[in-house]
Structure formats: structure tokens, C-alpha cells
Amino acid sequence: MPTIVYVDGYNLFNGCLKHTLYKWLDLYKLFADQILHAQDPSIEVVSIKFFTALI
């Protein structure tokens, strides 16, 4: 099933990465291989839309 992933970059950074040593994240690998594939192996990530806001 073709799937588009929408990411809120501000919340991703502040919620998950702000107080860690990790500042770079391979979003495709995270969603395609870890999250979505675990739920349904037939899911195919066709696009990742990354959004953020000005501070």
C-alpha cells in the first residue's frame, strides 16, 4: 500500500532529539523499516513530507 508520511519537525526535535547526542535521523529508515513495516509489511513509503515552523 503506497503511504505518505508527514513529520512535524519541531515536535520531533523537541520531543525526541533535543536532549540527546543524536541530531540527525534517517526518517525513511525509521518509518519504512521500523514503524510501518512492523504494523503491515505491505506498506511502501513513497514520500516523506517534513514540515517545521519558524521559531
mmCIF file of C-alpha atoms in Angstrom:
data_model
loop_
_atom_site.group_PDB
_atom_site.id
_atom_site.type_symbol
_atom_site.label_atom_id
_atom_site.label_comp_id
_atom_site.label_asym_id
_atom_site.label_seq_id
_atom_site.Cartn_x
_atom_site.Cartn_y
_atom_site.Cartn_z
ATOM 1 C CA MET A 1 0.000 0.000 0.000
ATOM 2 C CA PRO A 2 1.586 3.331 -1.019
ATOM 3 C CA THR A 3 1.961 5.574 2.025
ATOM 4 C CA ILE A 4 2.980 9.196 2.560
ATOM 5 C CA VAL A 5 4.481 10.092 5.946
ATOM 6 C CA TYR A 6 4.004 13.594 7.373
ATOM 7 C CA VAL A 7 6.510 14.706 10.022
ATOM 8 C CA ASP A 8 6.270 17.693 12.358
ATOM 9 C CA GLY A 9 9.968 18.524 12.596
ATOM 10 C CA TYR A 10 9.668 20.906 15.527
ATOM 11 C CA ASN A 11 7.943 18.355 17.755
ATOM 12 C CA LEU A 12 10.217 15.560 16.566
ATOM 13 C CA PHE A 13 13.301 17.524 17.554
ATOM 14 C CA ASN A 14 11.979 18.897 20.847
ATOM 15 C CA GLY A 15 10.206 15.705 21.869
ATOM 16 C CA CYS A 16 12.780 13.103 20.872
ATOM 17 C CA LEU A 17 16.160 14.538 19.988
ATOM 18 C CA LYS A 18 16.722 17.770 21.921
ATOM 19 C CA HIS A 19 18.485 16.333 24.967
ATOM 20 C CA THR A 20 20.346 13.541 23.201
ATOM 21 C CA LEU A 21 23.555 13.303 21.241
ATOM 22 C CA TYR A 22 21.544 12.361 18.154
ATOM 23 C CA LYS A 23 20.732 15.328 15.928
ATOM 24 C CA TRP A 24 20.376 13.515 12.605
ATOM 25 C CA LEU A 25 17.731 10.930 11.901
ATOM 26 C CA ASP A 26 17.101 8.856 8.768
ATOM 27 C CA LEU A 27 13.343 9.316 8.586
ATOM 28 C CA TYR A 28 12.906 6.880 5.715
ATOM 29 C CA LYS A 29 14.610 4.043 7.590
ATOM 30 C CA LEU A 30 12.732 4.855 10.785
ATOM 31 C CA PHE A 31 9.289 4.786 9.218
ATOM 32 C CA ALA A 32 9.742 2.264 6.401
ATOM 33 C CA ASP A 33 11.829 -0.321 8.241
ATOM 34 C CA GLN A 34 10.874 0.075 11.894
ATOM 35 C CA ILE A 35 7.436 1.577 12.411
ATOM 36 C CA LEU A 36 5.295 0.895 9.352
ATOM 37 C CA HIS A 37 6.799 -2.438 8.315
ATOM 38 C CA ALA A 38 6.157 -3.781 11.821
ATOM 39 C CA GLN A 39 2.474 -2.851 11.515
ATOM 40 C CA ASP A 40 1.939 -4.062 7.932
ATOM 41 C CA PRO A 41 4.740 -5.456 5.727
ATOM 42 C CA SER A 42 2.862 -4.471 2.547
ATOM 43 C CA ILE A 43 3.229 -0.739 3.267
ATOM 44 C CA GLU A 44 5.542 1.116 0.888
ATOM 45 C CA VAL A 45 6.712 4.606 1.840
ATOM 46 C CA VAL A 46 6.519 6.663 -1.351
ATOM 47 C CA SER A 47 7.150 10.094 0.147
ATOM 48 C CA ILE A 48 8.068 11.822 3.381
ATOM 49 C CA LYS A 49 6.786 15.351 3.916
ATOM 50 C CA PHE A 50 8.813 17.220 6.540
ATOM 51 C CA PHE A 51 7.366 20.414 7.995
ATOM 52 C CA THR A 52 8.581 22.834 10.621
ATOM 53 C CA ALA A 53 7.787 26.334 11.860
ATOM 54 C CA LEU A 54 9.866 29.430 12.385
ATOM 55 C CA ILE A 55 10.896 29.965 15.971
#
